[in-house]
Short mmCIF file of C-alpha atoms and ligand atoms in Angstrom, two decimals:
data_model
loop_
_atom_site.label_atom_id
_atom_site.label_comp_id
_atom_site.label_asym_id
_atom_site.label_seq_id
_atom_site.Cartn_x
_atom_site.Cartn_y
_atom_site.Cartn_z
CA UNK A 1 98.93 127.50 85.65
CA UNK A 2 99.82 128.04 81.97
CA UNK A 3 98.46 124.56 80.05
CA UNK A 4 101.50 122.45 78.15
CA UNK A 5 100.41 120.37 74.76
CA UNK A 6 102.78 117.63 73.58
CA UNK A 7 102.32 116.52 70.09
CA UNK A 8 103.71 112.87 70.01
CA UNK A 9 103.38 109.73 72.55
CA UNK A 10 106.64 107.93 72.32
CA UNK A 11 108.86 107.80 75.23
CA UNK A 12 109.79 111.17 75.30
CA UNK A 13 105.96 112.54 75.09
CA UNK A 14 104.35 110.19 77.44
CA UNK A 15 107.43 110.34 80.31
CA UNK A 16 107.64 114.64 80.13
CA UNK A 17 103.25 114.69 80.41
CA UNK A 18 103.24 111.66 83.03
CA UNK A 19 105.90 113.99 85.05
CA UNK A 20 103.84 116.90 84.24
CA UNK A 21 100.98 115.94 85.16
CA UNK A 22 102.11 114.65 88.55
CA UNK A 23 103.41 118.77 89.59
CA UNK A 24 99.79 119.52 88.70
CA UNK A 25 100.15 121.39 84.99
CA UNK A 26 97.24 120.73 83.12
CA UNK A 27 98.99 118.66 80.13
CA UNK A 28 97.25 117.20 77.13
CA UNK A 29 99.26 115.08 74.77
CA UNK A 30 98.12 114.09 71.08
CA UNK A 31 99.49 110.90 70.08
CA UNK A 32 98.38 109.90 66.34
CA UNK A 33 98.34 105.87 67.12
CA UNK A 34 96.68 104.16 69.78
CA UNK A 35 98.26 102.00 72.67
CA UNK A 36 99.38 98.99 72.83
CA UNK A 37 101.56 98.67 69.61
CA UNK A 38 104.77 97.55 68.77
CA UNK A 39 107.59 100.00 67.40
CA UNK A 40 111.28 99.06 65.58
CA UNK A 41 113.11 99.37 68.15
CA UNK A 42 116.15 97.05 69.51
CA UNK A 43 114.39 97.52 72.84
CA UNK A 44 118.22 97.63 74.51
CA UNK A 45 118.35 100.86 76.75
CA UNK A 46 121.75 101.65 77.58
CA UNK A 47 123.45 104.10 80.03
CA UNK A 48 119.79 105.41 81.47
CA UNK A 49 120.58 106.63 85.32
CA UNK A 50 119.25 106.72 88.27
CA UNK A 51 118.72 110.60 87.83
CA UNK A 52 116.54 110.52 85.08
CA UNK A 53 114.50 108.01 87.17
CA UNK A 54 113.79 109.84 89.30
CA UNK A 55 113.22 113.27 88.06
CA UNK A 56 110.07 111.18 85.83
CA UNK A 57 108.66 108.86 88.43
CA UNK A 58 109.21 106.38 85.72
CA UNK A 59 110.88 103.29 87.92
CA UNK A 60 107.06 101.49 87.52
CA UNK A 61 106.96 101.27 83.78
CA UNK A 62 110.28 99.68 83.58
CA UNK A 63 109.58 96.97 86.15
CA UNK A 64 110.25 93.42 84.59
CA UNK A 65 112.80 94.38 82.22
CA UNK A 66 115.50 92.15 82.22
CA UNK A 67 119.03 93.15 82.78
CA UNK A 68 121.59 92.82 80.28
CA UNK A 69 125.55 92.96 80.94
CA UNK A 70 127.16 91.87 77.93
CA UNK A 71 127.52 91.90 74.34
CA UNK A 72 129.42 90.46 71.69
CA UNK A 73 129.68 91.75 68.16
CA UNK A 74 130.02 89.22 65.01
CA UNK A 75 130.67 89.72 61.79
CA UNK A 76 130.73 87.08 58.75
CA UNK A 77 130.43 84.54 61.84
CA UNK A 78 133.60 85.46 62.90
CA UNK A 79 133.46 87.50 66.72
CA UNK A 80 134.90 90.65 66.27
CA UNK A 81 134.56 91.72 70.43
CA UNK A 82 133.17 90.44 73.61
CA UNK A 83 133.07 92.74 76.25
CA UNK A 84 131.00 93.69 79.56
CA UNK A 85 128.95 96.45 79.47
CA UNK A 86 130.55 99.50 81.79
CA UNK A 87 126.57 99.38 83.18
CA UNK A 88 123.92 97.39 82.67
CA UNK A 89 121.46 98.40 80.14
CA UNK A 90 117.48 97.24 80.06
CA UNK A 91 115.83 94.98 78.02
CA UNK A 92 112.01 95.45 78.01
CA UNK A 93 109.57 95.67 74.67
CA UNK A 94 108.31 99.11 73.55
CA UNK A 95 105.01 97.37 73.80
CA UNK A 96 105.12 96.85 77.21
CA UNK A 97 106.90 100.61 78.00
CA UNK A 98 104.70 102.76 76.16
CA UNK A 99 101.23 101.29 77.26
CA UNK A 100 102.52 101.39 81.26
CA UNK A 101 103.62 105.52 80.28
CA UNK A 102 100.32 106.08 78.88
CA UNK A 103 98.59 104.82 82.01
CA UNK A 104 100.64 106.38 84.07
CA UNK A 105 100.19 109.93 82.29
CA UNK A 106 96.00 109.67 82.24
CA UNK A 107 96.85 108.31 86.13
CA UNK A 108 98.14 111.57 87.22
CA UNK A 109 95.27 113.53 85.69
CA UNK A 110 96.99 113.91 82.08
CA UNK A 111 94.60 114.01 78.57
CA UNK A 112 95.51 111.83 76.33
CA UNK A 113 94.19 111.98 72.81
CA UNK A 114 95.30 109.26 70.77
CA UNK A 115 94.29 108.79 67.21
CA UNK A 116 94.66 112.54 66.54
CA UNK A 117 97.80 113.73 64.23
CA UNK A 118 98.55 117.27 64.64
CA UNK A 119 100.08 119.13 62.02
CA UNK A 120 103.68 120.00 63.12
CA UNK A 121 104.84 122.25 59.77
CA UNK A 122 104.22 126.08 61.23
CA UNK A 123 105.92 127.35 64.31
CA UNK A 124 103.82 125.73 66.94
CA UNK A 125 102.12 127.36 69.58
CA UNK A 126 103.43 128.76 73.10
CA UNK A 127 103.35 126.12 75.54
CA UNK A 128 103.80 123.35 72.99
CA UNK A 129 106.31 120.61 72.92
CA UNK A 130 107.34 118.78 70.06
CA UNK A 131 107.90 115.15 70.87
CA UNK A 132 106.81 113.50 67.51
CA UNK A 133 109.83 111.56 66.42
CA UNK A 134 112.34 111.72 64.01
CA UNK A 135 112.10 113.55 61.01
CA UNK A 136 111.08 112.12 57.42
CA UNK A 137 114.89 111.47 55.78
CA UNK A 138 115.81 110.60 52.30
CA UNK A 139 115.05 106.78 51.26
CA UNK A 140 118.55 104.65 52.28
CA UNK A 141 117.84 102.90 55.64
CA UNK A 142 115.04 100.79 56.71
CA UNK A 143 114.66 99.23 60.08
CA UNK A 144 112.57 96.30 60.83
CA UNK A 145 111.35 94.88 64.08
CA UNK A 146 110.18 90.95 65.29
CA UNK A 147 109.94 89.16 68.48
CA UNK A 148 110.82 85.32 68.75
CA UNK A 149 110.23 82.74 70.96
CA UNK A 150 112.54 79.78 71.25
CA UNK A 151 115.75 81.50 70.35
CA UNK A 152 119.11 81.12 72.65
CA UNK A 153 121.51 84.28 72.18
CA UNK A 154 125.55 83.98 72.87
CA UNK A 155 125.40 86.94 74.76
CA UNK A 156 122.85 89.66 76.37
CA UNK A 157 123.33 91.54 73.13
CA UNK A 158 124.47 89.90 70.05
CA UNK A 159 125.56 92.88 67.71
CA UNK A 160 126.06 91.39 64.38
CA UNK A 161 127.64 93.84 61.35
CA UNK A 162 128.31 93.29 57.74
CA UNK A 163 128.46 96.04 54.89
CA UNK A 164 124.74 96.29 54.28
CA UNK A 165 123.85 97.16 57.99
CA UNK A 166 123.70 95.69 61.33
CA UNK A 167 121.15 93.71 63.82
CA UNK A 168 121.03 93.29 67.66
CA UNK A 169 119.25 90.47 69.01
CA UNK A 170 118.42 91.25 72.89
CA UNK A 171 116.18 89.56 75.24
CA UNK A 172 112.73 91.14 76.85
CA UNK A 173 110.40 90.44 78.42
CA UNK A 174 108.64 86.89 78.92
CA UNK A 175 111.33 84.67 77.51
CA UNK A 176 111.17 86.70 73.91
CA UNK A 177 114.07 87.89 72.09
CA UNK A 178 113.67 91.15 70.65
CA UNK A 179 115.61 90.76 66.57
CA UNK A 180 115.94 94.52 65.36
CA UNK A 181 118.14 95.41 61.95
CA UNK A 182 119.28 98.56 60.30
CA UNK A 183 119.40 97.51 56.57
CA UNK A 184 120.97 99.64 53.81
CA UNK A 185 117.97 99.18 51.31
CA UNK A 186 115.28 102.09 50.22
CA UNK A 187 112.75 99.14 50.11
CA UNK A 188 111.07 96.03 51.91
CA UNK A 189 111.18 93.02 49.65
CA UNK A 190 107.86 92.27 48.61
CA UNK A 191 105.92 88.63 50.25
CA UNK A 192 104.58 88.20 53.56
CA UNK A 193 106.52 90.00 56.60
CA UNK A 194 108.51 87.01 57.56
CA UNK A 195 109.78 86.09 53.94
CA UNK A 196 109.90 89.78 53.72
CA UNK A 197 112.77 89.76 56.25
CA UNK A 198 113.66 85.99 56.10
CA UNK A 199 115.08 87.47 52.34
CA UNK A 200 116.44 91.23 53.69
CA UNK A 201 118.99 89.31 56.17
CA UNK A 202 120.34 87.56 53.53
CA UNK A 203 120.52 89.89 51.13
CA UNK A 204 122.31 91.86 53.83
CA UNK A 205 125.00 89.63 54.56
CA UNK A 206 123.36 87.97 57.60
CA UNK A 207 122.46 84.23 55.84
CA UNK A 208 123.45 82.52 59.72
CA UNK A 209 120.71 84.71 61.36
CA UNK A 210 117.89 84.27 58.94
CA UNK A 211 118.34 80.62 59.38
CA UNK A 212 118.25 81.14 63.11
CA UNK A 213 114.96 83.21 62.91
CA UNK A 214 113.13 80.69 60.21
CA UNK A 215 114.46 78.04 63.26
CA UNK A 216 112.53 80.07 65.78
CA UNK A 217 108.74 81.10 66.97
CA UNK A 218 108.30 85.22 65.53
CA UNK A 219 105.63 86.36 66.95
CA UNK A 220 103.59 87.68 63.87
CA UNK A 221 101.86 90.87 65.40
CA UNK A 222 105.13 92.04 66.71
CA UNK A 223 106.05 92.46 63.34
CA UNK A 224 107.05 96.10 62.31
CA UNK A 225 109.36 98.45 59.95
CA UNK A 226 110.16 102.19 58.94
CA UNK A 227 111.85 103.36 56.32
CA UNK A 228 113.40 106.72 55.19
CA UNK A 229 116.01 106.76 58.33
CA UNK A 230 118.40 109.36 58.51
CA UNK A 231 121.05 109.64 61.19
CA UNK A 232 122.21 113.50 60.17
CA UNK A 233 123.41 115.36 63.37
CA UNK A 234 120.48 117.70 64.46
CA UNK A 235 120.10 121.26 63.14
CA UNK A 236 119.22 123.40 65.83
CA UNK A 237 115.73 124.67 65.56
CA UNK A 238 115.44 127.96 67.93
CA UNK A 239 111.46 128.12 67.42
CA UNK A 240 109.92 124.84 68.63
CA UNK A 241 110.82 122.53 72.07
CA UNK A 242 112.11 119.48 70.66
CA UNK A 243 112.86 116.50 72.82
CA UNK A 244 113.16 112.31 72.00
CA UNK A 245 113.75 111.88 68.16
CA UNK A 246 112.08 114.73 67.27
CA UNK A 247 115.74 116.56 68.82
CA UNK A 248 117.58 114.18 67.07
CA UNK A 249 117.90 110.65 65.77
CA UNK A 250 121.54 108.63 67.48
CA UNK A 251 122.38 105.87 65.36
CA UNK A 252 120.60 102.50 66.64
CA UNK A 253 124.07 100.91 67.76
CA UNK A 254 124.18 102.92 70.38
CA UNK A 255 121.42 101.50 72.17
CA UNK A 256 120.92 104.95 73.38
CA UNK A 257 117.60 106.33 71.48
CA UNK A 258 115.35 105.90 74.22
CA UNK A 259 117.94 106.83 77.10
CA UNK A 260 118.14 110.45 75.06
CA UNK A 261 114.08 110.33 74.71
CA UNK A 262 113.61 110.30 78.35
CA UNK A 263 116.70 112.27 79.44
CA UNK A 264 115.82 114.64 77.37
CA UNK A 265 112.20 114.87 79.02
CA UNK A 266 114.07 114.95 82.35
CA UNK A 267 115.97 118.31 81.25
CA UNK A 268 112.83 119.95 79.38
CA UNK A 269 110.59 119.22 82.80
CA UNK A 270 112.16 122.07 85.09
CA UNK A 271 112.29 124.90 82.59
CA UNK A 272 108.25 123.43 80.97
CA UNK A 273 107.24 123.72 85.10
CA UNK A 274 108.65 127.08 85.61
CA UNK A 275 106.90 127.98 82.72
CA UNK A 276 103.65 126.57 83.47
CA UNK A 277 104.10 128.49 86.97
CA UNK A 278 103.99 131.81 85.27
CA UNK A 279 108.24 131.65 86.29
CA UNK A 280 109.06 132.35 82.51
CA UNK A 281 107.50 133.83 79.65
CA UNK A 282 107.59 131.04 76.54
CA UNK A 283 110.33 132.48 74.66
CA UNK A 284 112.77 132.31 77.67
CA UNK A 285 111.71 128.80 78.24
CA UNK A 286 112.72 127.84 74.67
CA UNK A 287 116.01 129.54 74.85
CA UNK A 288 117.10 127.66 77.91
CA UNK A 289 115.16 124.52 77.65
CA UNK A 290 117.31 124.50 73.96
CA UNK A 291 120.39 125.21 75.38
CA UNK A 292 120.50 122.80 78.44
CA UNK A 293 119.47 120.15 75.60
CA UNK A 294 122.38 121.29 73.33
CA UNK A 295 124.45 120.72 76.10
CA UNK A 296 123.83 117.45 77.14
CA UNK A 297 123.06 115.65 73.75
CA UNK A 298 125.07 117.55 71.05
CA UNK A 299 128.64 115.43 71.56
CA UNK A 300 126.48 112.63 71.83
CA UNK A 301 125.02 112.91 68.30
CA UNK A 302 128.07 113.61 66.49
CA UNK A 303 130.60 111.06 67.91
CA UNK A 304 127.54 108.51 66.99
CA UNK A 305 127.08 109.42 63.78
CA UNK A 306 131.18 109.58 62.96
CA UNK A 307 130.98 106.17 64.05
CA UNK A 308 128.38 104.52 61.85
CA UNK A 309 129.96 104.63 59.07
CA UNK A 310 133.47 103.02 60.55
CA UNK A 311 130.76 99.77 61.62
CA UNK A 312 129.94 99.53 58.22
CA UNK A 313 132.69 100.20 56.11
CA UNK A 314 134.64 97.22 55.39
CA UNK A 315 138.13 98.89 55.89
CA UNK A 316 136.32 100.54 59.37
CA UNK A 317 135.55 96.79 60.42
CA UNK A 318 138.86 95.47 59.08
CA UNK A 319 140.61 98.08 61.92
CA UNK A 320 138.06 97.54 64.38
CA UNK A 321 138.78 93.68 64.36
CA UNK A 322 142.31 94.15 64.16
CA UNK A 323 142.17 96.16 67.17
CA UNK A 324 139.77 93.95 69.15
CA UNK A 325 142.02 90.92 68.38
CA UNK A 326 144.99 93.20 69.84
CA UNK A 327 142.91 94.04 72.86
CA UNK A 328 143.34 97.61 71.90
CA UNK A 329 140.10 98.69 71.03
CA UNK A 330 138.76 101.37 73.20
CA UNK A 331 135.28 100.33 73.77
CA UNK A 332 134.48 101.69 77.45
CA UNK A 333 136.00 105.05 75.81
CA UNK A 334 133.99 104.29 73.04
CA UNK A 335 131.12 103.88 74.86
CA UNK A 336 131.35 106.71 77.27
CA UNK A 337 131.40 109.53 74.48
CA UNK A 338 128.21 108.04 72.92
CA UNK A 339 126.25 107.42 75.90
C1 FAD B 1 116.25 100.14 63.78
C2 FAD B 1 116.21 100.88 65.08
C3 FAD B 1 116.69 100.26 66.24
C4 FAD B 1 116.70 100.97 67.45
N1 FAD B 1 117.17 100.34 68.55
C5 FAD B 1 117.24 101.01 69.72
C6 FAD B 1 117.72 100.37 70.90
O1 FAD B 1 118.06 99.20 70.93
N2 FAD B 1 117.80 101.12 72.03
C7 FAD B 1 117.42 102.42 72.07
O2 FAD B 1 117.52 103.05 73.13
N3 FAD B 1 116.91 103.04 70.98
C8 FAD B 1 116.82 102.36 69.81
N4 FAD B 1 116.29 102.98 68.72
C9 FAD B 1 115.85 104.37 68.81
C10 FAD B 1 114.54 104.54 69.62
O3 FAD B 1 113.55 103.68 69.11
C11 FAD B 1 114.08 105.99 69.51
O4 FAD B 1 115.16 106.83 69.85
C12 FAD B 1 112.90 106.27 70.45
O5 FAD B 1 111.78 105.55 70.01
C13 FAD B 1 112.58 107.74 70.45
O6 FAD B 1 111.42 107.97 71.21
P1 FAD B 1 110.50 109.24 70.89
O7 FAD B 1 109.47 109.27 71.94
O8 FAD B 1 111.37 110.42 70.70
O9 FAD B 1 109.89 108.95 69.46
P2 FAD B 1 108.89 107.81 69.00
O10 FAD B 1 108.99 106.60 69.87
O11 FAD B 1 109.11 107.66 67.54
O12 FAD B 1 107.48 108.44 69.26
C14 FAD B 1 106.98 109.52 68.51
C15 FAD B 1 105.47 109.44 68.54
O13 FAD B 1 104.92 110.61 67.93
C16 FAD B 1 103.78 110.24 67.20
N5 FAD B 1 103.58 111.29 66.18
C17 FAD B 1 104.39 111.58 65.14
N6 FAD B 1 103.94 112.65 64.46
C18 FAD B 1 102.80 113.03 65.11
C19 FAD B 1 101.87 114.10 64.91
N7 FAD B 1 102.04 114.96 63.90
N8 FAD B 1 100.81 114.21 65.75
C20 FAD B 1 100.65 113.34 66.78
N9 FAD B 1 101.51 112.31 67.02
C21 FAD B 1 102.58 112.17 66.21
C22 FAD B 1 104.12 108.89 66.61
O14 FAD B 1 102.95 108.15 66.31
C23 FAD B 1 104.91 108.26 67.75
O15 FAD B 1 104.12 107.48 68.62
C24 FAD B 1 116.23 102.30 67.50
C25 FAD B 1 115.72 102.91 66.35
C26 FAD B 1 115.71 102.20 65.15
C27 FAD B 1 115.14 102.87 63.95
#
């Protein structure tokens, strides 16, 4: 069998080399952290089916997660929609995911190397798939991360939007409430982590929720942030497999990040297996590995990142509440073309 490397161990990386790895290719993955750790991440995974499921043997790392069937987006304090979700989406930490993957990949007879960054800058090798995240952007977004105890949501996910960005607030596992924020600022402000984003929420527009946080038990170590995010459609890149972020980044609102990480996995795994069976030489496997991808994602990613904007525009949210109040607001539509 023809070996497969995987440079990255997010969801995308550790799901395509745990299903790998069970069909008996010899897969090594390099992962440049080290397991457990938290990630920002709004932990919310929406519109994830049965298919994808399956095709990974992923059903035991998602055990436990709670179920979540509706949201309800605020702005100013004011509620600008409540609706059902058209399927229930997950709620389960990052922490929790990525550690269960890991084990799951080394179970089947998968290497993992973690602690080892591998340059990704020249065209990489046959056989080698890029799963290493999103690309470095330009400084405008950062996105920070915290779990709390203690805290009592109005809704499965509470969406909440002003000018300067928006936060979700979902539960996961163990009682905690997962608080993750998009914030239109090229820097953290400077203190310890909590004042750090005790101060970005209300410089953001989001006074009510930092009050709620200071109110509640964060869990220090779950602490995290990135900066440098960029939610430009994808390029397409004919000489490297890309799958997860490393494809392309969706905007956070979606709730759909991880969904694409790991069905993106699922449609890399047949064309990476025919491969590693000597069915395909590695040039046809990137052209149609690419091109099922392009397929399934590329609406995805544009409709998404039309959107943004409209959340966080003031004349976008002015129509969007207008139409909510009018009950005319499309949101299963909505959600359909970005999911
Ligand atoms: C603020 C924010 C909120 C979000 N909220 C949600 C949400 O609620 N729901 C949702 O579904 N998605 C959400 N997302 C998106 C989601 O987190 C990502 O889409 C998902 O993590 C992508 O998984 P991945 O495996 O592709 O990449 P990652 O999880 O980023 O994993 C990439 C891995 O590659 C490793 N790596 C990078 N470079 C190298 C290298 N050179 N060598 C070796 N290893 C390397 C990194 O250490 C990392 O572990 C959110 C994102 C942000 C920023």
């Amino acid at each position: 069998m023809n070996p497969v490397t995987i440079i990255g161990g997010g969801l995308a990386g550790l799901a395509l080399g745990g299903a790998l790895a069970r069909n008996g290719v010899p897969v090594t993955l390099h992962e440049a952290g080290r397991y457990p750790r938290h990630r920002v991440c709004g932990e919310f995974l929406a519109g994830l089916d049965e298919a994808t499921l399956d095709t990974l043997g992923i059903r035991p790392a998602l055990a436990g997660a709670r179920l979540h069937t509706s949201t309800i987006w605020i702005r100013g304090g004011r509620t600008l929609l409540e609706a059902v979700l058209p399927s229930p989406a997950r709620g389960l930490s990052r922490h929790r995911i990525d550690r269960r993957l890991a084990e799951a990949l080394t179970d089947a007879g998968g290497r993992l190397v973690d602690g080892s960054r591998i340059p990704t800058s020249n065209t990489p090798a046959p056989g080698t798939v890029l799963a290493c995240g999103r690309r470095a952007g330009r400084p405008g977004w950062i996105g920070l991360k915290v779990h709390l105890r203690g805290l009592r949501t109005r809704s499965d996910l509470e969406l909440h939007l002003s000018r300067a960005g928006y936060v979700g607030l979902a539960g996961v596992e163990d009682g905690r409430s997962n608080l993750c924020g998009l914030f239109r600022t090229e820097r953290l402000p400077s203190g310890g982590r909590l004042q750090a984003l005790l101060a970005t929420l209300r410089a953001s527009g989001f006074p009510e929720l930092a009050e709620r946080v200071a109110a509640s038990d964060p869990d220090p170590d779950s602490f995290c942030s990135v900066s440098n995010l960029d939610f430009t459609p994808p390029a397409p890149d004919a000489t490297a497999l890309r799958i997860g972020d490393a494809l392309g980044v969706i905007p956070p609102f979606t709730g759909n990040g991880m969904t694409i990480a790991l069905q993106s996995a699922a449609t890399a795994l047949p064309h990476l297996l025919d491969y590693a069976r000597g069915g395909a030489d590695w040039p046809a496997t990137l052209q149609r590995a690419n091109a099922a991808l392009s397929r399934r994602f590329g609406r995805r990613f544009r409709v998404a990142a039309r959107l943004q904007p409209l959340l966080l525009s003031p004349s976008g949210l002015g129509a969007l509440a207008l139409l909510a109040r009018a009950r005319l607001l499309p949101f299963h539509l909505l959600y359909k073309l970005t999911h």
